[in-house]
Coordinates of C-alpha atoms in Angstrom, one line a residue:
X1 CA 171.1 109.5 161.2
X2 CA 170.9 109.9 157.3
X3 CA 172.3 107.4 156.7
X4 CA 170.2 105.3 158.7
X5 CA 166.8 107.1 157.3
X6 CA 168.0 106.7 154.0
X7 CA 168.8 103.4 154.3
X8 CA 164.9 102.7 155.3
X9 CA 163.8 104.7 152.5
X10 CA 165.6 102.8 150.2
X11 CA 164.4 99.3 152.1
X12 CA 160.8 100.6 151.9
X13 CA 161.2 100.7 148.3
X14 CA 163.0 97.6 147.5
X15 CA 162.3 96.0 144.1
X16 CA 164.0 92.6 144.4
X17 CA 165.7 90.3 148.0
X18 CA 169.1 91.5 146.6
X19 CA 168.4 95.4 146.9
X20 CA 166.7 95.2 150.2
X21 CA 169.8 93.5 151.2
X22 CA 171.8 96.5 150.2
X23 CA 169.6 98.8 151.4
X24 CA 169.4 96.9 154.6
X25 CA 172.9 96.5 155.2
X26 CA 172.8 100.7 154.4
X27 CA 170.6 100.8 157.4
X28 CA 172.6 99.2 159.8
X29 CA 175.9 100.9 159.0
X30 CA 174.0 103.7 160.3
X31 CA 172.5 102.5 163.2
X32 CA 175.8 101.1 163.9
X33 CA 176.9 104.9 164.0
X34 CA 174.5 105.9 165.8
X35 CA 175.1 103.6 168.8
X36 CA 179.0 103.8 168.7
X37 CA 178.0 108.1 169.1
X38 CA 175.3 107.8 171.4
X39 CA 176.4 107.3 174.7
X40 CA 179.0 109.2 174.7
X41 CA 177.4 112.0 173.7
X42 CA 175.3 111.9 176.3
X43 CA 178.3 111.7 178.8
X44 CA 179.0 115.1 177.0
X45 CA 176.2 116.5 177.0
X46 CA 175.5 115.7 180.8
X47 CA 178.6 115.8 182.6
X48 CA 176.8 116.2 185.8
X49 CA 176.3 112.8 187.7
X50 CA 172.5 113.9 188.6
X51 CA 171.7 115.0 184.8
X52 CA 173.8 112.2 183.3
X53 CA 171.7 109.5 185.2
X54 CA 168.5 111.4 183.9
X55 CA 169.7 111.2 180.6
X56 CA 171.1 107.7 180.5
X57 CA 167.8 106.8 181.9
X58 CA 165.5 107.9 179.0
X59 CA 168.1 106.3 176.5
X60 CA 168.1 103.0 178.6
X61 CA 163.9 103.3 179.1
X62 CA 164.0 104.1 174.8
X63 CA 166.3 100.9 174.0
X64 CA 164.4 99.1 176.0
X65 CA 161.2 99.2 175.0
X66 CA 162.1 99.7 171.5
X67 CA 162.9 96.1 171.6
X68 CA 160.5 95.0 173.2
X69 CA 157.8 96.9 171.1
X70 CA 158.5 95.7 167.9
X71 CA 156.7 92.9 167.6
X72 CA 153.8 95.3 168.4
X73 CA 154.3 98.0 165.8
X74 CA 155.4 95.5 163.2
X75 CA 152.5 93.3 164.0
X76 CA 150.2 96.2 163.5
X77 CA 151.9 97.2 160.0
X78 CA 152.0 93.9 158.7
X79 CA 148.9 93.0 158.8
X80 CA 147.6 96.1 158.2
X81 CA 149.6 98.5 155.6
X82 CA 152.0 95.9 154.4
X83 CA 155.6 94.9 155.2
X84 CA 157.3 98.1 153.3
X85 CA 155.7 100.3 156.4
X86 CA 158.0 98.6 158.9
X87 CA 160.7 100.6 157.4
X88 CA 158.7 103.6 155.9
X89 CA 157.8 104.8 159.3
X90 CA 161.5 105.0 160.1
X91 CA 161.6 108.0 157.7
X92 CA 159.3 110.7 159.2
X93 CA 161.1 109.7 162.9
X94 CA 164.8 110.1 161.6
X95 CA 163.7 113.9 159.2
X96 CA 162.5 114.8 163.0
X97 CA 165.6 113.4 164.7
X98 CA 168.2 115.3 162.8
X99 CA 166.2 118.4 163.2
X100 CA 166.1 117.7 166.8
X101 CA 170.0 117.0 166.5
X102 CA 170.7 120.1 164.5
X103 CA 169.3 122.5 166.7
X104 CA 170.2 121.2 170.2
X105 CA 173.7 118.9 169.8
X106 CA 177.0 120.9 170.9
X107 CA 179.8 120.0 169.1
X108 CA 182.7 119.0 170.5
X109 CA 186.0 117.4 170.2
X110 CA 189.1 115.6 171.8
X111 CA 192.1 117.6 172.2
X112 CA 194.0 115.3 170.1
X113 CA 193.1 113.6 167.0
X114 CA 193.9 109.3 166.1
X115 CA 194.3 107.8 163.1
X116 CA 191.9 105.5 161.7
X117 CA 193.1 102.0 162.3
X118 CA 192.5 100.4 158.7
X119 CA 193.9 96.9 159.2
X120 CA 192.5 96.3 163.1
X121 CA 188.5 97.4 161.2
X122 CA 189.4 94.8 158.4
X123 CA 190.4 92.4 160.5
X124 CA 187.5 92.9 163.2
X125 CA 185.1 92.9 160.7
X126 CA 186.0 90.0 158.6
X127 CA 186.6 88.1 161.9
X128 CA 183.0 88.9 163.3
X129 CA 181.5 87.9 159.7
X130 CA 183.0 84.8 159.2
X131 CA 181.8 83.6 163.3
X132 CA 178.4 85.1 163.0
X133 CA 178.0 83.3 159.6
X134 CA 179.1 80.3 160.9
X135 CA 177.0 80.6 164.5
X136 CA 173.6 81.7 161.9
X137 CA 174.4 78.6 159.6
X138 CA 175.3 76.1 161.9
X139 CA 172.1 74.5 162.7
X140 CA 171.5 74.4 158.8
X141 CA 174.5 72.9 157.8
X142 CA 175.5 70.8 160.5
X143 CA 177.8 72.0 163.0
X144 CA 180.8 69.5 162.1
X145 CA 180.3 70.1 158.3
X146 CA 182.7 71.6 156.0
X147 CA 181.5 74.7 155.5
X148 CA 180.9 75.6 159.3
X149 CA 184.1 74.2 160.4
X150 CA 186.3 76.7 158.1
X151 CA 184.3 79.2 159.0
X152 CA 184.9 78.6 162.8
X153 CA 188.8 78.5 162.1
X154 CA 188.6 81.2 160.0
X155 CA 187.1 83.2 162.8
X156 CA 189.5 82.1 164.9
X157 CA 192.6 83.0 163.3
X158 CA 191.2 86.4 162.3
X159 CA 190.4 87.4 165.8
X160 CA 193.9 86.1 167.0
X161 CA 195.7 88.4 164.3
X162 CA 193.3 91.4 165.3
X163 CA 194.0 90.9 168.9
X164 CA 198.3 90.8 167.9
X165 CA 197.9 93.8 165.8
X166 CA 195.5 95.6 168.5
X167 CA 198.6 94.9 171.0
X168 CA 201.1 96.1 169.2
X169 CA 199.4 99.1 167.8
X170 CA 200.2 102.9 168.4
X171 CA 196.7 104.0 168.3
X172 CA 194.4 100.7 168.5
X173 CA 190.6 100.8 167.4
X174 CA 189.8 98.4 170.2
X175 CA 191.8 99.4 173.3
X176 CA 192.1 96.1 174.9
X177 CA 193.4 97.6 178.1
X178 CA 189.7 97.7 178.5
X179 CA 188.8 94.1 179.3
X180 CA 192.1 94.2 181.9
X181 CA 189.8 96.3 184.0
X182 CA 187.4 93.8 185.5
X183 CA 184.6 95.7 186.2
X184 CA 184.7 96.6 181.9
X185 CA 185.1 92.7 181.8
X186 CA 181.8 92.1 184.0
X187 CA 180.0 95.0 182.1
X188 CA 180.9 93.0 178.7
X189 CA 179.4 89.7 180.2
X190 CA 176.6 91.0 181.8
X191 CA 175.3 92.8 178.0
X192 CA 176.3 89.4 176.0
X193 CA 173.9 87.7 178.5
X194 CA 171.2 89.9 178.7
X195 CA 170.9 89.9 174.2
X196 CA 172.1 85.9 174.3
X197 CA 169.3 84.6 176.8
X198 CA 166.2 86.7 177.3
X199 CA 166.6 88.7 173.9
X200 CA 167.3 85.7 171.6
X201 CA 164.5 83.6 173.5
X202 CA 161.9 86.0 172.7
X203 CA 162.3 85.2 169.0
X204 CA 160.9 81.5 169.9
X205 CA 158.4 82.9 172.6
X206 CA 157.4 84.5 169.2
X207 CA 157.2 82.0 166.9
X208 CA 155.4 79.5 169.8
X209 CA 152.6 83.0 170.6
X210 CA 151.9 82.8 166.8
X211 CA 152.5 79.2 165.5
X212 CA 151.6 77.1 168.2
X213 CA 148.7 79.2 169.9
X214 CA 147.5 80.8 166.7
X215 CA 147.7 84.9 167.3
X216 CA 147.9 86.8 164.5
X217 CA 150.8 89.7 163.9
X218 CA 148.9 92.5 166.2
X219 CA 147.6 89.9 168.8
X220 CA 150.9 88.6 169.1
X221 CA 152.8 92.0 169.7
X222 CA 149.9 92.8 172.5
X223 CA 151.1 89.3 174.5
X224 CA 154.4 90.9 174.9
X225 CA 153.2 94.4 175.9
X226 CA 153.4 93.5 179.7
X227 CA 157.5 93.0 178.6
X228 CA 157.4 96.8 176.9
X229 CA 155.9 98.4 179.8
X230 CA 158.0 96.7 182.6
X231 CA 161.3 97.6 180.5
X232 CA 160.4 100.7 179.9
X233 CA 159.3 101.9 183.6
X234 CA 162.4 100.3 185.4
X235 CA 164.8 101.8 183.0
X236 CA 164.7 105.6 184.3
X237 CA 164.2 103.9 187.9
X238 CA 167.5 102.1 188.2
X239 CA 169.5 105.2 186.0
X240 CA 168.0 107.7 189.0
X241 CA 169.6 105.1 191.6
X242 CA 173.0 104.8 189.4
X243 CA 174.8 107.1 192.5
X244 CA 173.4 105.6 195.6
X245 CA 173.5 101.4 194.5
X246 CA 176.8 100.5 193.4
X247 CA 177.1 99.4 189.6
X248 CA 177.9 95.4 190.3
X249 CA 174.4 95.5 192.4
X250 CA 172.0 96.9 189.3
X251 CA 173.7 94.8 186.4
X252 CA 174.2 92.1 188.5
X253 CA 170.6 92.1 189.9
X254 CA 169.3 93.0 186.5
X255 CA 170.5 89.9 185.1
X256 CA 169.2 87.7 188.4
X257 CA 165.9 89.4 187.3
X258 CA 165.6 88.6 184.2
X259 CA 166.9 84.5 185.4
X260 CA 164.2 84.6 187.3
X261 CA 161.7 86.2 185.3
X262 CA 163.1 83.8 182.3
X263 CA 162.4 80.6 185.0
X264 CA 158.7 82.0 185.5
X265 CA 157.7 81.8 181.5
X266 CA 159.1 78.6 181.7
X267 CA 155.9 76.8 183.1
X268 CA 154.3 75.9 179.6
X269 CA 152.2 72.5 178.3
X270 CA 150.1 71.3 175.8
X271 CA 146.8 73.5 177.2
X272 CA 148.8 76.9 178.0
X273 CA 147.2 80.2 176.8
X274 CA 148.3 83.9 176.2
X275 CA 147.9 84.6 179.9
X276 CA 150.5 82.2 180.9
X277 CA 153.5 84.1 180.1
X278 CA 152.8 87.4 181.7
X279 CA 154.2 86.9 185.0
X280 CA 157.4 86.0 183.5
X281 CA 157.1 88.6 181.1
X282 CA 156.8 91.1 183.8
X283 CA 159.7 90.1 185.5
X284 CA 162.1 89.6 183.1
X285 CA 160.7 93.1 181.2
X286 CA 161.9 94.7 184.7
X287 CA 165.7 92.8 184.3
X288 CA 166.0 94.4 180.7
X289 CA 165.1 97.3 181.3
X290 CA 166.8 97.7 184.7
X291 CA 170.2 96.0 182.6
X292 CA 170.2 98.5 179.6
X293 CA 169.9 102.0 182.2
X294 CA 172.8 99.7 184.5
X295 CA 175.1 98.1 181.7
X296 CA 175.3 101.9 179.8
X297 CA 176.1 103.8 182.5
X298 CA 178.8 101.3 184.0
X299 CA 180.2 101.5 180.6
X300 CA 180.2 105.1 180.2
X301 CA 181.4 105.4 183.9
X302 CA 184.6 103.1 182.9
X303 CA 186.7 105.0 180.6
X304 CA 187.3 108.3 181.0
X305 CA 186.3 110.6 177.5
X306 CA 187.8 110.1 175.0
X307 CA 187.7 106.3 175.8
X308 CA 184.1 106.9 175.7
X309 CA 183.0 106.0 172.2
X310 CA 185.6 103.3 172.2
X311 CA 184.5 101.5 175.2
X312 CA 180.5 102.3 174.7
X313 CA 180.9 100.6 171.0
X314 CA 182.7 97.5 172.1
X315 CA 179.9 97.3 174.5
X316 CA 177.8 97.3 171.4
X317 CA 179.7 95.0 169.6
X318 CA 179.2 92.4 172.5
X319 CA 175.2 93.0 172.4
X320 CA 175.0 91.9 168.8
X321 CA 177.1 89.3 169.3
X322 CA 175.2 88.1 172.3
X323 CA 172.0 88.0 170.2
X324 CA 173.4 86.0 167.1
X325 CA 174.9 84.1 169.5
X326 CA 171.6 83.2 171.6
X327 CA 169.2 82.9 168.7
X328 CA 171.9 80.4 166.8
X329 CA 172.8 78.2 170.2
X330 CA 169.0 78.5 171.7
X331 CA 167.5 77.7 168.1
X332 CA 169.7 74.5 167.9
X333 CA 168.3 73.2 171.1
X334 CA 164.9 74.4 170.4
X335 CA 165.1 72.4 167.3
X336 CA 166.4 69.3 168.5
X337 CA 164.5 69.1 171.8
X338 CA 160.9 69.9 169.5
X339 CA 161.8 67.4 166.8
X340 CA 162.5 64.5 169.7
X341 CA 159.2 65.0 171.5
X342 CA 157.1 64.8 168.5
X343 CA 158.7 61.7 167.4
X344 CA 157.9 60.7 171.0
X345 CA 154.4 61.7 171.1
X346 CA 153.5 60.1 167.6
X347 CA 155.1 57.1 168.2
X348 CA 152.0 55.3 168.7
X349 CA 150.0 57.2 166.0
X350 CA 149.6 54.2 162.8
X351 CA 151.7 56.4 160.6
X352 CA 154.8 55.5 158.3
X353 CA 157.7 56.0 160.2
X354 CA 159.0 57.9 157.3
X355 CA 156.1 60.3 157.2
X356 CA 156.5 60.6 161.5
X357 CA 160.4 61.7 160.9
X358 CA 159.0 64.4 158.5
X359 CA 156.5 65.6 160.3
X360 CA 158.8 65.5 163.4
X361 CA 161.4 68.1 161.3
X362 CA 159.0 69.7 160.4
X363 CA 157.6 70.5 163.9
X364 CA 161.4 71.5 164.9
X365 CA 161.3 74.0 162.0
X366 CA 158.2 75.3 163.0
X367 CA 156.4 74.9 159.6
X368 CA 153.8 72.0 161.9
X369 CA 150.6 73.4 160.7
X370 CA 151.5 73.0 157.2
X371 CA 153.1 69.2 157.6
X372 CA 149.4 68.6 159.0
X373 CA 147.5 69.4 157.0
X374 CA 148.3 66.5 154.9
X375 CA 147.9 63.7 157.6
X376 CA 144.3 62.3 157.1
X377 CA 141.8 63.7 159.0
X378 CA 140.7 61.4 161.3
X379 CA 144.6 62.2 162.7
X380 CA 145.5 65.2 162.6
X381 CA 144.0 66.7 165.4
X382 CA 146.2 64.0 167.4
X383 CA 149.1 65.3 165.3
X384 CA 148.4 68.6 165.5
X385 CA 147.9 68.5 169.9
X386 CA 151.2 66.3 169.7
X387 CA 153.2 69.4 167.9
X388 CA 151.2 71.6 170.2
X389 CA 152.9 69.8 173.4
X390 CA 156.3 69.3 172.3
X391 CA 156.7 73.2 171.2
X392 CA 156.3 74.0 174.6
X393 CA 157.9 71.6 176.0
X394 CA 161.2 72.5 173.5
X395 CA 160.0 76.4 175.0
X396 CA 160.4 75.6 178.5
X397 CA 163.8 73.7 178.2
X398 CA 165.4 76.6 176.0
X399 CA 163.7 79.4 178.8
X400 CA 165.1 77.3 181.6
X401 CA 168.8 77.3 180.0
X402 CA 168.5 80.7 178.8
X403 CA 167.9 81.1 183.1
X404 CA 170.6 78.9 184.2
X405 CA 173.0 80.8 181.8
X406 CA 171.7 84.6 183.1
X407 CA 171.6 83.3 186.7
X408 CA 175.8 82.4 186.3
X409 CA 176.9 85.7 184.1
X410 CA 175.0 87.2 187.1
X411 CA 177.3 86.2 189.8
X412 CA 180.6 87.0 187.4
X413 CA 178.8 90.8 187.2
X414 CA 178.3 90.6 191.4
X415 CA 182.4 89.0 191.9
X416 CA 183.7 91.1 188.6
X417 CA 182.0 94.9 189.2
X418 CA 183.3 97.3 191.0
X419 CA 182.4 100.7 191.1
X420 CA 185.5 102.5 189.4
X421 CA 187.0 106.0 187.7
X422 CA 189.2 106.2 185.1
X423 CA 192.1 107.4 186.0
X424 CA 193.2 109.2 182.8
X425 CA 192.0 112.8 182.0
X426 CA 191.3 114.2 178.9
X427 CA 190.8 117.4 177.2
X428 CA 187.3 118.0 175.8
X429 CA 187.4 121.2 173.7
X430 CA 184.3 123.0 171.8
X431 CA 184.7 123.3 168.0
X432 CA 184.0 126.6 166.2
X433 CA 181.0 127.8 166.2
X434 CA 178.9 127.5 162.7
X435 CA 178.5 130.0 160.0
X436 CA 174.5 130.1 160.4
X437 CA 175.1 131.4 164.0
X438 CA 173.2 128.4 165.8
X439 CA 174.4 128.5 169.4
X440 CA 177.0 125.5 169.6
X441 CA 179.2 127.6 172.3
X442 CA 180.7 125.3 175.1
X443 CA 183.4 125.6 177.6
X444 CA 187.0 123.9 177.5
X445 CA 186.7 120.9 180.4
X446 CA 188.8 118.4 181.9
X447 CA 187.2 115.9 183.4
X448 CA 188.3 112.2 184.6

């Protein structure tokens, strides 16, 4: 968490790109901490099923509408403040949190102690670089270019040599005894899905609220409040039923939710307004919310403790790669599918074909309004209603895959998910209490 908050300090006050880079990449080291700790702390915190499920519930409702909220906030600040506030406002939140943390965490630790695993991080790491380099770049470079090809090969071999040496190893950082148990497997999916197809469409339900229909920052992050609040109610509701519906019916359903309310969005043309994506909004806000309470219980539920941080942070992992992943894929065939339909509709318009082909990219890039303004007048409203129809048209056909793909991954959680204990038991012991006398007592446990 200091790391984290110091990490936005230092983004707030960037000087140049390169040392808001730095400070950005400082930022998400932390928050990359903070979600490999924070489930299973939770599962330590709450070992009973009733409290667990309470508390897994207000971190599923938080994640939730955290992403759904911040176009909102960011909106807001942005338009308002200025762009450094987006960060700033991290800084009196995290001062509180490690207050919070200070006086009410319990320490505790395993019983036995692993060795860091130097070469399986270098290898994961570099691995996961060079394919989400290539998966952000593709569409920029051409997929079957050079650059993009290497990197895909050098992803490849990379992973392969991290998944001989994770094998092989003593004491493995990624236990891949994990993905043997298919209910983890199904778990796995059903998170990549969720951040690959509704997540990652989002950013172009984004772009098309404030491009294409002309909201500004705030007014766009209000059209996606009936996402927040759905996300955020149905979180604690499907952690309280965690013990009565078995695991494989809330992810699974979660992601049949969020197909369907993906499908409902996908009803856009050339006159639609605001108002047209809140019934699809609602819906598929439900199937988020519902799949973060589902997908992090199920994975806590999986391994037994100290498995716990392992098998939570691979989970992780899989979200971020699901959303790279989504925004790259979805992006290329939002691109393509927007660029075609321009040319289409201006294909009659007495323009250069030259100047039709650039203001067709142009459309697909999503900098329209700008290529417009230099057709003559008496044109460009034609141009600009032409761009206006094939952005939604390029919407509904990336929603509609985005559905077909969280509609299958939704019957692999139903087949895959099982509910299941682990079968190993482990030795959670308290650590010494603290000089400064704060009340960190806790109780040697063995649990499953």
């Amino acid at each position: 968490m200091t790391l984290f908050t110091a990490g936005s300090l230092g983004c707030a006050l960037a000087w140049s790109s390169l040392s808001l880079d730095l400070t950005r990449a400082g930022q998400g080291a932390g928050g990359a901490l903070l979600f490999g700790v924070a489930l299973p702390l939770l599962g330590e915190a709450f070992p009973q099923a009733r409290e667990r499920a309470g508390a897994i519930g207000a971190f599923g409702a938080t994640m939730a509408a955290a992403t759904a909220v911040g176009p909102l906030v960011g909106g807001y600040l942005v338009q308002g403040p200025g762009w450094r506030w987006i960060f700033l406002i991290n800084v009196p939140i995290g001062l509180a949190t490690l207050a919070a943390g200070r006086m009410r965490l319990r320490e505790s630790r395993g019983a036995a102690t692993r060795a860091t695993d130097v070469p399986g991080a270098v290898l994961l790491t570099a691995g996961l670089f060079a394919l989400m380099l290539a998966v952000i770049r593709g569409n920029d470079e051409g997929w079957a270019s050079a650059p993009i090809l290497t990197l895909f090969a050098a992803a490849a071999i990379l992973l392969a040599a991290l998944f001989v040496r994770e094998s092989r190893a003593g004491e493995p950082m990624l236990d891949l005894g994990l993905f043997a148990q298919p209910s983890f497997l199904g778990v796995a999916v059903a998170v990549f899905a969720m951040m690959a197809t509704l997540v990652a469409a989002m950013n172009y339900a984004a772009l098309y609220v404030a491009n294409t229909l002309g909201y500004g920052p705030s007014a766009t992050g209000l059209r996606f409040l009936p996402l927040t609040i759905a996300s955020f109610v149905a979180a604690p509701v499907t952690a309280a039923l965690a013990d009565r519906v078995p695991p494989r019916l809330t992810v699974g359903g979660s992601l049949l939710l969020t197909a369907a309310g993906l499908e409902l969005t996908a009803r856009l043309d050339a006159d639609s307004r605001g108002t047209a994506l809140v019934a699809g909004f609602v819906v598929a806000g439900i199937g988020l919310g519902a799949g973060s309470a589902a997908t992090s219980n199920a994975a806590l539920s999986l391994a037994e403790p100290s498995r716990a941080g392992m098998a939570t942070g691979m989970v992780n992992t899989m979200r971020q790669i699901g959303l790279a992943t989504g925004v790259a894929v979805l992006g290329s065939v939002f691109q393509r599918r927007v660029t075609d339909a321009t040319s289409g509709q201006l294909a009659s318009v007495p323009l250069p074909h030259d100047t039709i082909a650039a203001l067709s990219a142009a459309v697909g890039s999503g900098a329209g309004a700008q290529a417009a303004a230099g057709v003559p007048r008496p044109l460009r409203r034609t141009v600009v209603e032409a761009a206006r129809a094939a952005t939604a048209s390029g919407l509904d056909d990336i929603l509609r895959i985005a559905a077909i793909a969280a509609a299958v991954c939704a019957v692999v959680a139903l087949v895959t998910i099982r509910r299941e204990t682990p079968t190993a038991k482990t030795t959670v012991q308290a650590a010494p209490a603290p000089a400064d006398g704060l009340d960190t007592a806790g109780e040697t446990a063995e649990k499953p």
